[in-house]
PDB file of C-alpha atoms in Angstrom:
ATOM      1  CA  UNK K   1     105.722  93.813  76.053  1.00 49.00           C
ATOM      2  CA  UNK K   2     106.269  97.574  75.464  1.00 47.00           C
ATOM      3  CA  UNK K   3     109.595  98.734  74.955  1.00 50.00           C
ATOM      4  CA  UNK K   4     109.274 101.968  72.264  1.00 59.00           C
ATOM      5  CA  UNK K   5     108.199 105.693  73.272  1.00 69.00           C
ATOM      6  CA  UNK K   6     104.586 105.586  72.647  1.00 72.00           C
ATOM      7  CA  UNK K   7     103.593 107.054  69.443  1.00 83.00           C
ATOM      8  CA  UNK K   8     101.143 110.098  67.958  1.00 84.00           C
ATOM      9  CA  UNK K   9      98.133 107.407  68.142  1.00 86.00           C
ATOM     10  CA  UNK K  10      99.216 105.844  71.576  1.00 85.00           C
ATOM     11  CA  UNK K  11      99.224 108.996  72.512  1.00 89.00           C
ATOM     12  CA  UNK K  12      95.726 110.123  70.950  1.00 92.00           C
ATOM     13  CA  UNK K  13      94.352 106.979  73.037  1.00 92.00           C
ATOM     14  CA  UNK K  14      96.148 107.966  76.510  1.00 92.00           C
ATOM     15  CA  UNK K  15      93.667 111.446  76.356  1.00 95.00           C
ATOM     16  CA  UNK K  16      90.853 109.600  74.928  1.00 97.00           C
ATOM     17  CA  UNK K  17      91.269 107.373  77.680  1.00 96.00           C
ATOM     18  CA  UNK K  18      91.358 109.942  80.319  1.00 95.00           C
ATOM     19  CA  UNK K  19      88.743 111.711  79.014  1.00 97.00           C
ATOM     20  CA  UNK K  20      86.529 108.918  79.948  1.00 97.00           C
ATOM     21  CA  UNK K  21      87.939 107.978  83.009  1.00 97.00           C
ATOM     22  CA  UNK K  22      87.905 111.766  83.904  1.00 96.00           C
ATOM     23  CA  UNK K  23      83.608 111.976  83.026  1.00 97.00           C
ATOM     24  CA  UNK K  24      83.274 108.271  84.935  1.00 96.00           C
ATOM     25  CA  UNK K  25      84.892 110.104  88.009  1.00 94.00           C
ATOM     26  CA  UNK K  26      82.346 112.916  87.948  1.00 95.00           C
ATOM     27  CA  UNK K  27      78.998 111.526  87.092  1.00 95.00           C
ATOM     28  CA  UNK K  28      79.773 108.655  89.670  1.00 93.00           C
ATOM     29  CA  UNK K  29      80.658 111.430  92.117  1.00 91.00           C
ATOM     30  CA  UNK K  30      77.689 112.966  91.211  1.00 93.00           C
ATOM     31  CA  UNK K  31      75.562 110.002  91.464  1.00 92.00           C
ATOM     32  CA  UNK K  32      76.716 107.242  92.561  1.00 90.00           C
ATOM     33  CA  UNK K  33      78.158 104.319  90.403  1.00 90.00           C
ATOM     34  CA  UNK K  34      74.630 102.548  90.087  1.00 89.00           C
ATOM     35  CA  UNK K  35      73.160 105.997  88.514  1.00 92.00           C
ATOM     36  CA  UNK K  36      75.826 106.228  86.447  1.00 94.00           C
ATOM     37  CA  UNK K  37      75.853 104.637  82.879  1.00 96.00           C
ATOM     38  CA  UNK K  38      78.250 103.395  80.080  1.00 97.00           C
ATOM     39  CA  UNK K  39      76.302 105.786  78.094  1.00 97.00           C
ATOM     40  CA  UNK K  40      75.807 108.817  80.212  1.00 97.00           C
ATOM     41  CA  UNK K  41      79.927 108.531  80.738  1.00 97.00           C
ATOM     42  CA  UNK K  42      80.499 108.258  76.618  1.00 98.00           C
ATOM     43  CA  UNK K  43      77.866 110.948  76.224  1.00 97.00           C
ATOM     44  CA  UNK K  44      79.861 113.459  78.508  1.00 97.00           C
ATOM     45  CA  UNK K  45      83.123 112.225  77.317  1.00 97.00           C
ATOM     46  CA  UNK K  46      82.259 113.208  73.698  1.00 97.00           C
ATOM     47  CA  UNK K  47      82.745 109.722  72.256  1.00 97.00           C
ATOM     48  CA  UNK K  48      80.485 106.694  70.857  1.00 97.00           C
ATOM     49  CA  UNK K  49      79.406 103.809  73.475  1.00 96.00           C
ATOM     50  CA  UNK K  50      81.286 101.839  71.070  1.00 96.00           C
ATOM     51  CA  UNK K  51      84.639 103.482  71.940  1.00 97.00           C
ATOM     52  CA  UNK K  52      83.811 103.569  75.707  1.00 97.00           C
ATOM     53  CA  UNK K  53      83.839  99.217  75.223  1.00 97.00           C
ATOM     54  CA  UNK K  54      87.184  99.688  73.483  1.00 96.00           C
ATOM     55  CA  UNK K  55      88.859 101.384  76.247  1.00 96.00           C
ATOM     56  CA  UNK K  56      86.939 100.076  79.244  1.00 96.00           C
ATOM     57  CA  UNK K  57      84.882  96.745  80.119  1.00 92.00           C
ATOM     58  CA  UNK K  58      82.745  97.815  82.344  1.00 93.00           C
ATOM     59  CA  UNK K  59      81.430 101.372  83.831  1.00 94.00           C
ATOM     60  CA  UNK K  60      83.376 100.423  87.090  1.00 93.00           C
ATOM     61  CA  UNK K  61      86.202  99.770  85.116  1.00 94.00           C
ATOM     62  CA  UNK K  62      86.158 103.693  83.536  1.00 96.00           C
ATOM     63  CA  UNK K  63      85.542 105.146  87.303  1.00 94.00           C
ATOM     64  CA  UNK K  64      88.475 103.574  89.030  1.00 92.00           C
ATOM     65  CA  UNK K  65      90.195 103.833  85.750  1.00 94.00           C
ATOM     66  CA  UNK K  66      91.347 100.342  85.858  1.00 94.00           C
ATOM     67  CA  UNK K  67      93.701  99.360  82.615  1.00 92.00           C
ATOM     68  CA  UNK K  68      94.617  95.768  81.323  1.00 92.00           C
ATOM     69  CA  UNK K  69      97.110  94.414  83.410  1.00 94.00           C
ATOM     70  CA  UNK K  70     100.296  94.328  80.844  1.00 93.00           C
ATOM     71  CA  UNK K  71     103.861  93.103  81.903  1.00 92.00           C
ATOM     72  CA  UNK K  72     106.545  95.362  80.830  1.00 91.00           C
ATOM     73  CA  UNK K  73     110.316  95.636  79.916  1.00 91.00           C
ATOM     74  CA  UNK K  74     110.590  98.417  82.460  1.00 90.00           C
ATOM     75  CA  UNK K  75     109.157  96.656  84.680  1.00 91.00           C
ATOM     76  CA  UNK K  76     111.157  93.063  84.426  1.00 92.00           C
ATOM     77  CA  UNK K  77     114.588  95.166  83.948  1.00 91.00           C
ATOM     78  CA  UNK K  78     113.795  97.034  87.670  1.00 87.00           C
ATOM     79  CA  UNK K  79     112.784  94.194  89.744  1.00 89.00           C
ATOM     80  CA  UNK K  80     115.228  91.537  88.496  1.00 87.00           C
ATOM     81  CA  UNK K  81     117.906  94.530  89.334  1.00 86.00           C
ATOM     82  CA  UNK K  82     117.412  93.291  93.207  1.00 83.00           C
ATOM     83  CA  UNK K  83     117.453  89.552  93.858  1.00 82.00           C
ATOM     84  CA  UNK K  84     116.806  89.844  97.599  1.00 82.00           C
ATOM     85  CA  UNK K  85     114.354  87.320  98.635  1.00 83.00           C
ATOM     86  CA  UNK K  86     114.603  84.853  96.062  1.00 89.00           C
ATOM     87  CA  UNK K  87     112.454  83.660  93.238  1.00 92.00           C
ATOM     88  CA  UNK K  88     108.931  84.440  95.291  1.00 94.00           C
ATOM     89  CA  UNK K  89     109.789  88.130  96.263  1.00 92.00           C
ATOM     90  CA  UNK K  90     110.560  89.023  92.740  1.00 93.00           C
ATOM     91  CA  UNK K  91     107.471  87.876  91.412  1.00 95.00           C
ATOM     92  CA  UNK K  92     105.501  89.338  94.540  1.00 93.00           C
ATOM     93  CA  UNK K  93     107.093  92.301  93.318  1.00 92.00           C
ATOM     94  CA  UNK K  94     106.495  92.259  89.706  1.00 94.00           C
ATOM     95  CA  UNK K  95     102.469  91.458  90.815  1.00 94.00           C
ATOM     96  CA  UNK K  96     102.632  94.296  92.614  1.00 91.00           C
ATOM     97  CA  UNK K  97     103.967  96.575  89.604  1.00 90.00           C
ATOM     98  CA  UNK K  98     101.657  95.163  87.212  1.00 94.00           C
ATOM     99  CA  UNK K  99      98.814  95.995  89.308  1.00 91.00           C
ATOM    100  CA  UNK K 100     100.052  99.373  90.574  1.00 88.00           C
ATOM    101  CA  UNK K 101     100.907 100.444  86.628  1.00 91.00           C
ATOM    102  CA  UNK K 102      96.844  99.236  85.986  1.00 93.00           C
ATOM    103  CA  UNK K 103      95.341 101.791  88.379  1.00 89.00           C
ATOM    104  CA  UNK K 104      94.954 104.984  87.747  1.00 89.00           C
ATOM    105  CA  UNK K 105      96.938 107.592  89.635  1.00 87.00           C
ATOM    106  CA  UNK K 106      93.823 109.179  91.330  1.00 88.00           C
ATOM    107  CA  UNK K 107      92.391 105.900  92.612  1.00 85.00           C
ATOM    108  CA  UNK K 108      92.912 106.626  95.973  1.00 82.00           C
ATOM    109  CA  UNK K 109      90.667 109.557  95.528  1.00 86.00           C
ATOM    110  CA  UNK K 110      88.177 107.767  94.314  1.00 87.00           C
ATOM    111  CA  UNK K 111      88.105 105.483  96.476  1.00 83.00           C
ATOM    112  CA  UNK K 112      87.667 107.787  99.400  1.00 83.00           C
ATOM    113  CA  UNK K 113      84.928 110.021  97.417  1.00 84.00           C
ATOM    114  CA  UNK K 114      82.765 106.986  96.735  1.00 85.00           C
ATOM    115  CA  UNK K 115      82.202 105.978 100.140  1.00 81.00           C
ATOM    116  CA  UNK K 116      78.854 104.190  99.566  1.00 81.00           C
ATOM    117  CA  UNK K 117      79.735 102.617  96.790  1.00 81.00           C
ATOM    118  CA  UNK K 118      82.824 101.007  98.197  1.00 80.00           C
ATOM    119  CA  UNK K 119      81.604  97.714  99.146  1.00 84.00           C
ATOM    120  CA  UNK K 120      80.592  97.403  94.717  1.00 83.00           C
ATOM    121  CA  UNK K 121      84.010  99.005  93.688  1.00 85.00           C
ATOM    122  CA  UNK K 122      85.924  96.356  96.010  1.00 86.00           C
ATOM    123  CA  UNK K 123      84.171  93.081  94.019  1.00 88.00           C
ATOM    124  CA  UNK K 124      85.211  94.656  90.637  1.00 89.00           C
ATOM    125  CA  UNK K 125      88.704  94.935  92.162  1.00 89.00           C
ATOM    126  CA  UNK K 126      89.012  91.553  93.145  1.00 91.00           C
ATOM    127  CA  UNK K 127      87.756  90.205  89.019  1.00 93.00           C
ATOM    128  CA  UNK K 128      91.285  92.978  88.557  1.00 93.00           C
ATOM    129  CA  UNK K 129      93.209  91.141  90.598  1.00 94.00           C
ATOM    130  CA  UNK K 130      92.593  87.854  89.034  1.00 95.00           C
ATOM    131  CA  UNK K 131      93.289  89.473  85.902  1.00 95.00           C
ATOM    132  CA  UNK K 132      96.742  90.854  87.166  1.00 96.00           C
ATOM    133  CA  UNK K 133      97.400  87.552  88.715  1.00 97.00           C
ATOM    134  CA  UNK K 134      97.055  85.748  85.398  1.00 97.00           C
ATOM    135  CA  UNK K 135      99.024  88.203  83.647  1.00 97.00           C
ATOM    136  CA  UNK K 136     101.689  87.760  86.024  1.00 96.00           C
ATOM    137  CA  UNK K 137     101.148  83.089  85.692  1.00 96.00           C
ATOM    138  CA  UNK K 138     100.770  83.812  81.687  1.00 95.00           C
ATOM    139  CA  UNK K 139     104.771  85.605  81.918  1.00 95.00           C
ATOM    140  CA  UNK K 140     106.103  82.671  84.339  1.00 95.00           C
ATOM    141  CA  UNK K 141     104.722  79.799  82.019  1.00 94.00           C
ATOM    142  CA  UNK K 142     106.715  81.817  78.456  1.00 93.00           C
ATOM    143  CA  UNK K 143     109.826  82.334  80.755  1.00 93.00           C
ATOM    144  CA  UNK K 144     113.121  80.299  79.784  1.00 92.00           C
ATOM    145  CA  UNK K 145     114.314  79.135  83.892  1.00 91.00           C
ATOM    146  CA  UNK K 146     116.901  77.552  82.312  1.00 89.00           C
ATOM    147  CA  UNK K 147     118.107  81.227  81.751  1.00 91.00           C
ATOM    148  CA  UNK K 148     116.923  82.326  84.943  1.00 91.00           C
ATOM    149  CA  UNK K 149     118.361  79.517  86.750  1.00 90.00           C
ATOM    150  CA  UNK K 150     121.457  80.407  85.208  1.00 91.00           C
ATOM    151  CA  UNK K 151     121.694  84.284  85.234  1.00 90.00           C
ATOM    152  CA  UNK K 152     118.720  85.589  87.042  1.00 89.00           C
ATOM    153  CA  UNK K 153     117.714  86.890  83.928  1.00 91.00           C
ATOM    154  CA  UNK K 154     113.808  87.186  83.039  1.00 92.00           C
ATOM    155  CA  UNK K 155     113.874  86.021  79.708  1.00 91.00           C
ATOM    156  CA  UNK K 156     111.038  84.525  77.312  1.00 92.00           C
ATOM    157  CA  UNK K 157     111.904  80.978  75.529  1.00 90.00           C
ATOM    158  CA  UNK K 158     112.458  81.348  72.236  1.00 88.00           C
ATOM    159  CA  UNK K 159     110.347  78.800  71.211  1.00 84.00           C
ATOM    160  CA  UNK K 160     106.825  80.899  71.837  1.00 77.00           C
ATOM    161  CA  UNK K 161     104.729  77.196  70.427  1.00 79.00           C
ATOM    162  CA  UNK K 162     106.785  74.896  73.419  1.00 83.00           C
ATOM    163  CA  UNK K 163     105.050  74.273  76.995  1.00 83.00           C
ATOM    164  CA  UNK K 164     106.334  74.179  80.359  1.00 80.00           C
ATOM    165  CA  UNK K 165     106.813  70.816  81.865  1.00 82.00           C
ATOM    166  CA  UNK K 166     103.538  70.159  84.078  1.00 84.00           C
ATOM    167  CA  UNK K 167     105.972  70.048  87.686  1.00 86.00           C
ATOM    168  CA  UNK K 168     106.681  73.370  86.307  1.00 88.00           C
ATOM    169  CA  UNK K 169     103.659  74.581  85.625  1.00 91.00           C
ATOM    170  CA  UNK K 170     102.274  73.626  88.896  1.00 94.00           C
ATOM    171  CA  UNK K 171     105.495  75.136  90.643  1.00 93.00           C
ATOM    172  CA  UNK K 172     104.522  78.562  89.058  1.00 95.00           C
ATOM    173  CA  UNK K 173     100.933  78.072  89.850  1.00 95.00           C
ATOM    174  CA  UNK K 174     101.751  77.985  93.425  1.00 95.00           C
ATOM    175  CA  UNK K 175     104.194  81.118  92.989  1.00 95.00           C
ATOM    176  CA  UNK K 176     101.768  83.183  91.560  1.00 97.00           C
ATOM    177  CA  UNK K 177      99.041  81.875  94.461  1.00 96.00           C
ATOM    178  CA  UNK K 178     101.864  82.596  96.994  1.00 95.00           C
ATOM    179  CA  UNK K 179     103.051  86.339  95.505  1.00 95.00           C
ATOM    180  CA  UNK K 180      98.894  87.531  96.087  1.00 95.00           C
ATOM    181  CA  UNK K 181      99.809  86.397  99.798  1.00 94.00           C
ATOM    182  CA  UNK K 182     102.421  87.945  99.939  1.00 93.00           C
ATOM    183  CA  UNK K 183     100.817  91.277  98.494  1.00 91.00           C
ATOM    184  CA  UNK K 184      97.862  90.522 100.812  1.00 90.00           C
ATOM    185  CA  UNK K 185      99.743  90.308 103.995  1.00 90.00           C
ATOM    186  CA  UNK K 186     101.881  93.538 103.219  1.00 87.00           C
ATOM    187  CA  UNK K 187      98.615  95.508 102.772  1.00 73.00           C
ATOM    188  CA  UNK K 188      99.306  96.705  99.103  1.00 65.00           C
ATOM    189  CA  UNK K 189      95.945  99.030  98.833  1.00 58.00           C
ATOM    190  CA  UNK K 190      97.390 100.826 102.404  1.00 56.00           C
ATOM    191  CA  UNK K 191     100.828 101.814 100.689  1.00 53.00           C
ATOM    192  CA  UNK K 192     101.220 105.502  98.881  1.00 49.00           C
ATOM    193  CA  UNK K 193     103.945 104.160  96.915  1.00 58.00           C
ATOM    194  CA  UNK K 194     104.550 101.118  94.950  1.00 55.00           C
ATOM    195  CA  UNK K 195     108.253 101.681  95.645  1.00 60.00           C
ATOM    196  CA  UNK K 196     108.445 101.180  99.016  1.00 66.00           C
ATOM    197  CA  UNK K 197     107.373  97.532  99.223  1.00 67.00           C
ATOM    198  CA  UNK K 198     110.935  95.622  99.078  1.00 75.00           C
ATOM    199  CA  UNK K 199     111.633  95.306 102.505  1.00 81.00           C
ATOM    200  CA  UNK K 200     107.965  94.656 103.642  1.00 86.00           C
ATOM    201  CA  UNK K 201     107.888  92.116 100.807  1.00 89.00           C
ATOM    202  CA  UNK K 202     111.454  90.342 101.703  1.00 88.00           C
ATOM    203  CA  UNK K 203     110.123  90.261 105.636  1.00 89.00           C
ATOM    204  CA  UNK K 204     107.100  88.234 104.753  1.00 92.00           C
ATOM    205  CA  UNK K 205     108.670  85.770 102.487  1.00 92.00           C
ATOM    206  CA  UNK K 206     111.041  85.257 105.151  1.00 91.00           C
ATOM    207  CA  UNK K 207     108.001  84.373 107.867  1.00 92.00           C
ATOM    208  CA  UNK K 208     106.332  82.726 105.013  1.00 91.00           C
ATOM    209  CA  UNK K 209     109.411  80.600 104.481  1.00 89.00           C
ATOM    210  CA  UNK K 210     110.227  80.112 108.445  1.00 90.00           C
ATOM    211  CA  UNK K 211     106.179  79.125 109.199  1.00 89.00           C
ATOM    212  CA  UNK K 212     106.098  76.758 106.116  1.00 86.00           C
ATOM    213  CA  UNK K 213     109.619  74.960 107.339  1.00 85.00           C
ATOM    214  CA  UNK K 214     107.894  74.638 111.213  1.00 81.00           C
ATOM    215  CA  UNK K 215     107.057  71.269 112.362  1.00 78.00           C
ATOM    216  CA  UNK K 216     103.624  70.139 112.185  1.00 67.00           C
TER     217      UNK K 216
END
């Protein structure tokens, strides 16, 4: 997880990332995604195809500006400050942060521009969502749950080679799936700001909890 200011190398990588994404968006706007290739994007951005694939797995990722999902200390600190809604609400907020931080800032403009390719992009977005879910799952599997139960803090286990209990692993899988369902229910794609979710997430968690407790 990132905890320090970006280095010169990281700033250069960020500029290259921006150049590739800008080139991909421009080409896709002119030609459509299907007529845009990784080679054309690399040429327009002034990088080699090899460099392109060091930054983006696919041309679709470059067009939409999708970054590999990553859990950061900043996300954890902000989410654990708000204990409302319990663990499920916190997991949903973490997933939302991972998801939003993996999008380019112009993602909504891109989706509005490329209307003919929207279904194609949504398919890629579903794959990306699975990657974000896996990032959350991997983090929860590595958490020290004894510390969380005692203090509410997100702390990794000291023994990185230790494995969670099978029952805990099943619980974590359920948490991730339910967190995804919460985000879909509140329609995360329709919100302008990632900071507007807390109240909606808490209401949805309450609704889900009530429905689960209802008699069959």
